[in-house]
Tab-separated table of C-alpha atoms in Angstrom:
chain	number	residue	atom	x	y	z
A	1	MET	CA	-204.484	-87.662	139.990
A	2	THR	CA	-201.566	-88.514	137.303
A	3	ASP	CA	-201.818	-86.711	134.254
A	4	TYR	CA	-204.839	-88.101	132.454
A	5	LEU	CA	-203.927	-86.790	129.316
A	6	ASN	CA	-200.445	-88.371	128.850
A	7	ALA	CA	-201.452	-91.492	130.502
A	8	ASN	CA	-204.306	-91.984	128.109
A	9	ARG	CA	-202.040	-90.917	124.782
A	10	ASP	CA	-199.715	-93.548	126.213
A	11	ASN	CA	-202.210	-96.075	126.149
A	12	TRP	CA	-203.452	-95.154	122.869
A	13	ASN	CA	-200.229	-95.160	121.272
A	14	ASP	CA	-199.995	-98.816	122.268
A	15	ARG	CA	-203.108	-99.469	120.852
A	16	ALA	CA	-202.657	-97.697	117.363
A	17	SER	CA	-199.474	-99.958	116.806
A	18	ALA	CA	-201.564	-103.010	117.832
A	19	HIS	CA	-204.847	-102.267	115.769
A	20	ALA	CA	-203.060	-101.245	112.598
A	21	THR	CA	-201.510	-104.658	112.092
A	22	ARG	CA	-201.707	-105.889	108.468
A	23	THR	CA	-202.630	-109.253	109.724
A	24	GLY	CA	-206.239	-110.632	110.536
A	25	VAL	CA	-206.236	-109.478	113.979
A	26	GLY	CA	-206.699	-105.873	115.198
A	27	TYR	CA	-208.604	-103.324	112.984
A	28	GLN	CA	-207.951	-105.814	109.812
A	29	VAL	CA	-206.965	-102.759	107.880
A	30	GLN	CA	-205.454	-104.806	105.101
A	31	ARG	CA	-209.264	-104.973	103.725
A	32	TYR	CA	-209.130	-101.061	103.330
A	33	ILE	CA	-205.977	-101.400	100.790
A	34	ASP	CA	-207.430	-104.498	98.926
A	35	ASP	CA	-211.009	-103.100	98.582
A	36	ARG	CA	-210.921	-99.208	97.715
A	37	LYS	CA	-214.148	-99.333	98.169
A	38	LEU	CA	-215.134	-100.448	101.526
A	39	ILE	CA	-216.117	-98.588	104.199
A	40	SER	CA	-216.128	-99.311	107.692
A	41	ASP	CA	-218.935	-101.097	109.714
A	42	VAL	CA	-218.983	-98.059	111.900
A	43	VAL	CA	-219.961	-95.721	109.291
A	44	ARG	CA	-222.192	-98.154	107.609
A	45	PHE	CA	-224.199	-98.395	110.429
A	46	ASP	CA	-225.414	-95.340	110.379
A	47	LEU	CA	-225.609	-94.293	106.599
A	48	ASP	CA	-229.150	-93.561	106.408
A	49	ARG	CA	-228.862	-91.404	109.522
A	50	LEU	CA	-225.603	-89.459	108.244
A	51	GLY	CA	-227.213	-88.925	104.803
A	52	PRO	CA	-224.845	-87.427	101.648
A	53	VAL	CA	-221.796	-85.903	102.649
A	54	GLU	CA	-220.287	-85.413	99.450
A	55	GLY	CA	-218.013	-82.449	99.139
A	56	LEU	CA	-218.400	-81.806	102.844
A	57	ARG	CA	-215.799	-80.333	104.715
A	58	THR	CA	-215.559	-82.607	107.364
A	59	VAL	CA	-213.456	-83.083	110.862
A	60	HIS	CA	-213.255	-86.445	112.455
A	61	LEU	CA	-212.500	-85.930	116.189
A	62	GLN	CA	-210.575	-88.510	117.427
A	63	CYS	CA	-210.032	-90.335	114.589
A	64	HIS	CA	-207.506	-92.731	115.896
A	65	ILE	CA	-205.869	-95.191	113.016
A	66	GLY	CA	-208.036	-93.639	110.200
A	67	THR	CA	-210.482	-96.179	109.227
A	68	ASP	CA	-213.742	-94.383	109.567
A	69	THR	CA	-211.660	-91.036	108.453
A	70	LEU	CA	-211.099	-92.912	104.999
A	71	SER	CA	-214.641	-94.232	105.054
A	72	LEU	CA	-216.053	-90.614	105.101
A	73	ALA	CA	-213.699	-89.537	102.255
A	74	ARG	CA	-214.997	-92.531	100.277
A	75	LEU	CA	-218.431	-91.097	100.625
A	76	GLY	CA	-217.107	-88.058	99.066
A	77	ALA	CA	-216.274	-85.739	102.297
A	78	ARG	CA	-213.009	-83.579	102.278
A	79	VAL	CA	-212.147	-85.035	105.528
A	80	THR	CA	-209.548	-83.890	108.145
A	81	GLY	CA	-208.875	-86.235	110.728
A	82	LEU	CA	-207.336	-85.316	114.464
A	83	ASP	CA	-206.122	-87.433	117.286
A	84	PHE	CA	-203.929	-86.988	120.313
A	85	SER	CA	-201.815	-90.045	119.451
A	86	PRO	CA	-198.949	-89.383	117.144
A	87	VAL	CA	-198.594	-93.219	116.907
A	88	ALA	CA	-202.337	-93.594	115.602
A	89	LEU	CA	-201.842	-90.626	113.093
A	90	ASP	CA	-198.316	-92.317	111.792
A	91	GLU	CA	-200.378	-95.368	111.346
A	92	ALA	CA	-203.155	-93.267	109.790
A	93	ARG	CA	-200.996	-91.436	107.233
A	94	ARG	CA	-199.382	-95.050	106.204
A	95	LEU	CA	-202.917	-96.194	105.680
A	96	VAL	CA	-204.234	-93.906	103.463
A	97	ALA	CA	-200.819	-93.855	101.930
A	98	GLU	CA	-201.225	-97.280	100.867
A	99	THR	CA	-204.859	-96.592	99.888
A	100	GLY	CA	-204.712	-93.596	98.183
A	101	ASP	CA	-207.547	-91.919	99.789
A	102	ASP	CA	-207.220	-88.303	100.035
A	103	VAL	CA	-207.527	-87.357	103.910
A	104	GLU	CA	-205.616	-85.110	105.879
A	105	PHE	CA	-204.191	-85.802	109.446
A	106	VAL	CA	-203.600	-83.147	112.305
A	107	GLU	CA	-202.122	-84.177	115.896
A	108	ALA	CA	-204.013	-82.485	118.737
A	109	ASP	CA	-206.359	-83.373	121.594
A	110	VAL	CA	-209.846	-82.140	121.164
A	111	PHE	CA	-209.698	-79.517	123.565
A	112	SER	CA	-207.037	-77.881	121.548
A	113	ALA	CA	-208.548	-78.353	118.052
A	114	LEU	CA	-209.498	-74.784	117.626
A	115	SER	CA	-206.203	-74.067	117.831
A	116	VAL	CA	-204.927	-76.003	115.186
A	117	LEU	CA	-208.262	-76.216	112.884
A	118	GLU	CA	-209.762	-72.960	111.412
A	119	PRO	CA	-212.879	-71.901	113.617
A	120	GLN	CA	-216.129	-72.251	112.067
A	121	SER	CA	-214.861	-73.687	108.597
A	122	PHE	CA	-216.575	-77.340	108.706
A	123	ASP	CA	-219.702	-78.325	107.494
A	124	LEU	CA	-219.574	-81.699	109.588
A	125	VAL	CA	-218.073	-82.906	112.520
A	126	TYR	CA	-217.949	-86.080	112.980
A	127	THR	CA	-217.165	-88.230	116.318
A	128	GLY	CA	-217.290	-92.004	116.181
A	129	ILE	CA	-217.840	-94.472	119.044
A	130	GLY	CA	-215.971	-94.676	122.127
A	131	ALA	CA	-214.699	-91.081	122.168
A	132	LEU	CA	-216.572	-89.278	125.077
A	133	CYS	CA	-215.487	-91.088	127.753
A	134	TRP	CA	-211.780	-89.955	127.627
A	135	LEU	CA	-213.026	-86.405	127.984
A	136	PRO	CA	-213.291	-84.774	131.623
A	137	SER	CA	-215.946	-82.282	130.305
A	138	VAL	CA	-218.683	-82.540	127.906
A	139	GLU	CA	-219.465	-78.985	128.264
A	140	ARG	CA	-215.924	-78.180	126.948
A	141	TRP	CA	-216.389	-80.732	123.998
A	142	ALA	CA	-219.377	-79.116	122.790
A	143	ALA	CA	-218.090	-75.621	122.938
A	144	VAL	CA	-215.162	-77.077	120.408
A	145	VAL	CA	-217.571	-78.693	118.259
A	146	ALA	CA	-219.501	-75.595	117.953
A	147	GLY	CA	-216.397	-73.378	117.433
A	148	LEU	CA	-215.308	-75.372	114.498
A	149	LEU	CA	-218.909	-75.674	112.667
A	150	LYS	CA	-219.520	-73.049	110.271
A	151	PRO	CA	-223.374	-71.645	110.231
A	152	GLY	CA	-225.227	-74.347	108.888
A	153	GLY	CA	-223.036	-76.816	109.722
A	154	ARG	CA	-223.821	-80.107	112.032
A	155	LEU	CA	-222.474	-82.157	114.460
A	156	PHE	CA	-222.695	-86.170	113.797
A	157	ILE	CA	-221.940	-88.232	116.658
A	158	ARG	CA	-222.629	-92.172	117.567
A	159	GLU	CA	-221.509	-93.206	120.663
A	160	GLY	CA	-221.822	-95.948	123.496
A	161	HIS	CA	-224.582	-95.406	125.660
A	162	PRO	CA	-223.661	-93.997	128.955
A	163	ILE	CA	-225.962	-96.586	130.586
A	164	LEU	CA	-223.540	-99.138	129.026
A	165	TRP	CA	-220.535	-97.298	130.718
A	166	THR	CA	-222.285	-97.971	134.175
A	167	MET	CA	-221.893	-101.501	133.742
A	168	ASP	CA	-219.304	-103.884	134.868
A	169	GLU	CA	-218.350	-106.026	132.311
A	170	ARG	CA	-216.384	-108.674	134.228
A	171	LEU	CA	-219.512	-109.841	135.692
A	172	THR	CA	-221.138	-112.143	133.062
A	173	ASP	CA	-224.219	-113.498	134.661
A	174	ASP	CA	-226.541	-110.179	134.458
A	175	LEU	CA	-226.328	-106.817	133.867
A	176	HIS	CA	-224.486	-104.839	136.995
A	177	LEU	CA	-224.655	-101.168	137.183
A	178	ARG	CA	-221.659	-100.423	139.322
A	179	PHE	CA	-220.120	-97.017	137.705
A	180	PRO	CA	-221.383	-93.365	137.753
A	181	TYR	CA	-223.832	-92.507	134.928
A	182	PHE	CA	-223.377	-88.698	135.553
A	183	GLU	CA	-220.147	-86.866	134.710
A	184	GLN	CA	-217.945	-86.691	137.672
A	185	LYS	CA	-215.003	-84.482	138.431
A	186	ASP	CA	-212.778	-87.285	139.395
A	187	PRO	CA	-212.223	-90.213	136.576
A	188	LEU	CA	-212.238	-93.858	136.910
A	189	GLU	CA	-208.798	-95.108	136.716
A	190	TRP	CA	-208.751	-98.575	134.769
A	191	ASN	CA	-205.424	-100.865	134.643
A	192	ASP	CA	-205.946	-103.256	131.600
A	193	ASP	CA	-203.362	-104.755	129.157
A	194	ALA	CA	-206.118	-105.754	126.672
A	195	SER	CA	-208.200	-103.759	123.996
A	196	TYR	CA	-211.511	-103.853	122.966
A	197	VAL	CA	-210.404	-105.757	119.894
A	198	GLU	CA	-208.365	-108.766	119.256
A	199	THR	CA	-204.432	-108.253	119.071
A	200	ASP	CA	-201.657	-110.138	118.569
A	201	GLN	CA	-199.587	-107.905	121.354
A	202	PRO	CA	-200.077	-107.009	124.806
A	203	ILE	CA	-200.768	-102.864	125.929
A	204	THR	CA	-197.780	-101.792	127.978
A	205	ALA	CA	-198.916	-98.542	129.122
A	206	THR	CA	-201.975	-100.002	131.119
A	207	THR	CA	-203.340	-97.291	133.211
A	208	THR	CA	-206.093	-95.138	131.788
A	209	TYR	CA	-208.625	-92.639	132.881
A	210	GLU	CA	-212.109	-92.349	132.131
A	211	TRP	CA	-215.503	-90.251	132.437
A	212	ASN	CA	-219.094	-91.012	131.846
A	213	HIS	CA	-221.349	-88.263	130.673
A	214	GLY	CA	-225.451	-88.691	131.023
A	215	VAL	CA	-227.450	-88.190	127.499
A	216	GLY	CA	-229.349	-85.131	129.373
A	217	GLU	CA	-225.524	-83.684	130.113
A	218	ILE	CA	-224.547	-84.178	126.439
A	219	VAL	CA	-227.654	-82.844	125.117
A	220	THR	CA	-227.718	-79.788	127.563
A	221	ALA	CA	-224.010	-79.172	126.774
A	222	LEU	CA	-224.807	-78.946	122.734
A	223	LEU	CA	-227.935	-76.683	123.307
A	224	ASP	CA	-226.018	-74.524	125.707
A	225	ALA	CA	-223.156	-73.993	123.294
A	226	GLY	CA	-225.711	-72.824	120.823
A	227	LEU	CA	-226.536	-76.037	118.691
A	228	ARG	CA	-230.106	-77.063	117.838
A	229	LEU	CA	-230.512	-80.777	118.200
A	230	THR	CA	-232.208	-82.473	115.108
A	231	MET	CA	-231.654	-86.271	115.980
A	232	LEU	CA	-231.325	-88.518	119.153
A	233	VAL	CA	-231.867	-92.186	118.533
A	234	GLU	CA	-230.880	-95.059	120.656
A	235	HIS	CA	-229.855	-98.427	119.811
A	236	ASP	CA	-229.595	-101.977	121.071
A	237	SER	CA	-226.280	-102.767	119.926
A	238	VAL	CA	-222.487	-101.623	119.600
A	239	PRO	CA	-219.787	-102.565	117.310
A	240	TRP	CA	-217.526	-104.211	119.867
A	241	ARG	CA	-218.378	-107.185	122.210
A	242	ALA	CA	-218.878	-104.856	125.271
A	243	LEU	CA	-220.004	-107.360	127.744
A	244	PRO	CA	-218.322	-110.738	127.258
A	245	GLY	CA	-220.574	-113.677	127.763
A	246	GLN	CA	-223.814	-111.824	127.032
A	247	MET	CA	-223.819	-110.576	123.705
A	248	LEU	CA	-224.592	-112.296	119.974
A	249	LEU	CA	-222.852	-110.986	117.207
A	250	ARG	CA	-225.055	-109.509	114.288
A	251	PRO	CA	-224.525	-109.920	110.487
A	252	ASN	CA	-223.685	-106.165	110.225
A	253	GLY	CA	-221.051	-106.263	112.765
A	254	GLU	CA	-223.012	-105.030	115.709
A	255	PHE	CA	-222.992	-106.923	118.935
A	256	ALA	CA	-226.316	-106.994	121.079
A	257	LEU	CA	-227.542	-108.694	124.179
A	258	ASP	CA	-228.161	-112.013	123.900
A	259	ALA	CA	-230.608	-113.277	126.855
A	260	LEU	CA	-231.498	-109.866	128.201
A	261	ALA	CA	-232.060	-108.399	124.468
A	262	GLY	CA	-234.286	-105.113	124.804
A	263	VAL	CA	-233.152	-104.464	128.472
A	264	ALA	CA	-231.027	-101.504	128.002
A	265	PRO	CA	-229.730	-99.300	125.060
A	266	LEU	CA	-225.998	-100.000	124.114
A	267	SER	CA	-225.096	-96.622	121.807
A	268	TYR	CA	-226.950	-93.501	120.363
A	269	THR	CA	-226.705	-91.393	117.701
A	270	ILE	CA	-226.751	-87.399	117.884
A	271	GLN	CA	-227.415	-85.010	115.280
A	272	ALA	CA	-227.201	-81.133	116.069
A	273	VAL	CA	-226.958	-77.784	113.830
A	274	ARG	CA	-225.304	-74.887	114.289
A	275	PRO	CA	-228.151	-72.001	113.251
A	276	THR	CA	-227.332	-69.826	110.618
A	277	ALA	CA	-228.584	-66.910	112.445
């Protein structure tokens, strides 16, 4: 297999520049410049579950261009964003320079986080949606999360449901489960010049590698890393049109199944705490 990390990084470098455009496509980042109180739909969706974050030392893993990261800062968190894409971090730094939000950004892949960030120093490890599928081992990810958290600190993750990742989005007449639910040694290889949001430029580094991880595998990995599970909530929506031709857009920016509403979970939220003793 081609080096998955380099291939995926090249793809996310392309996506970052396409997503960060100041026009109406991509992540529409101009909104965050024009409205200094705006928080992203992704962060807003889970506000009640996230709870107060003011003053919490927070790391946002796989932060991309920083829209969710600066949203956490606007809620009062002291935030560091980490990502493996230098282009994404350049765009994130440019964005917060324009918005005035106080966010630090660090370049590293997730599995190297403990070599660039102080271990056991974070009150909150935050991971946004569409992150775990890029990692070959959920066990290694959970160990990193546990290593970053101080005693009493917590993990917060909202992620696409593994049942969603099994579905073939190219088939629009029904829900077709075609891909592995459980973590596999070998990744799925994709070749696609489009992104999950509308952009005005194609992706040129089109090859990517992804892995699925079952809910049981994720929970078990967190428990094995010494964390205590405090929340597991499944949702019937996701913040992008994951299954074209089969979804409706809700007022909160989430997409839910139309004719097949309620048939399958599409995302989940997990919280876990590192015990104090």
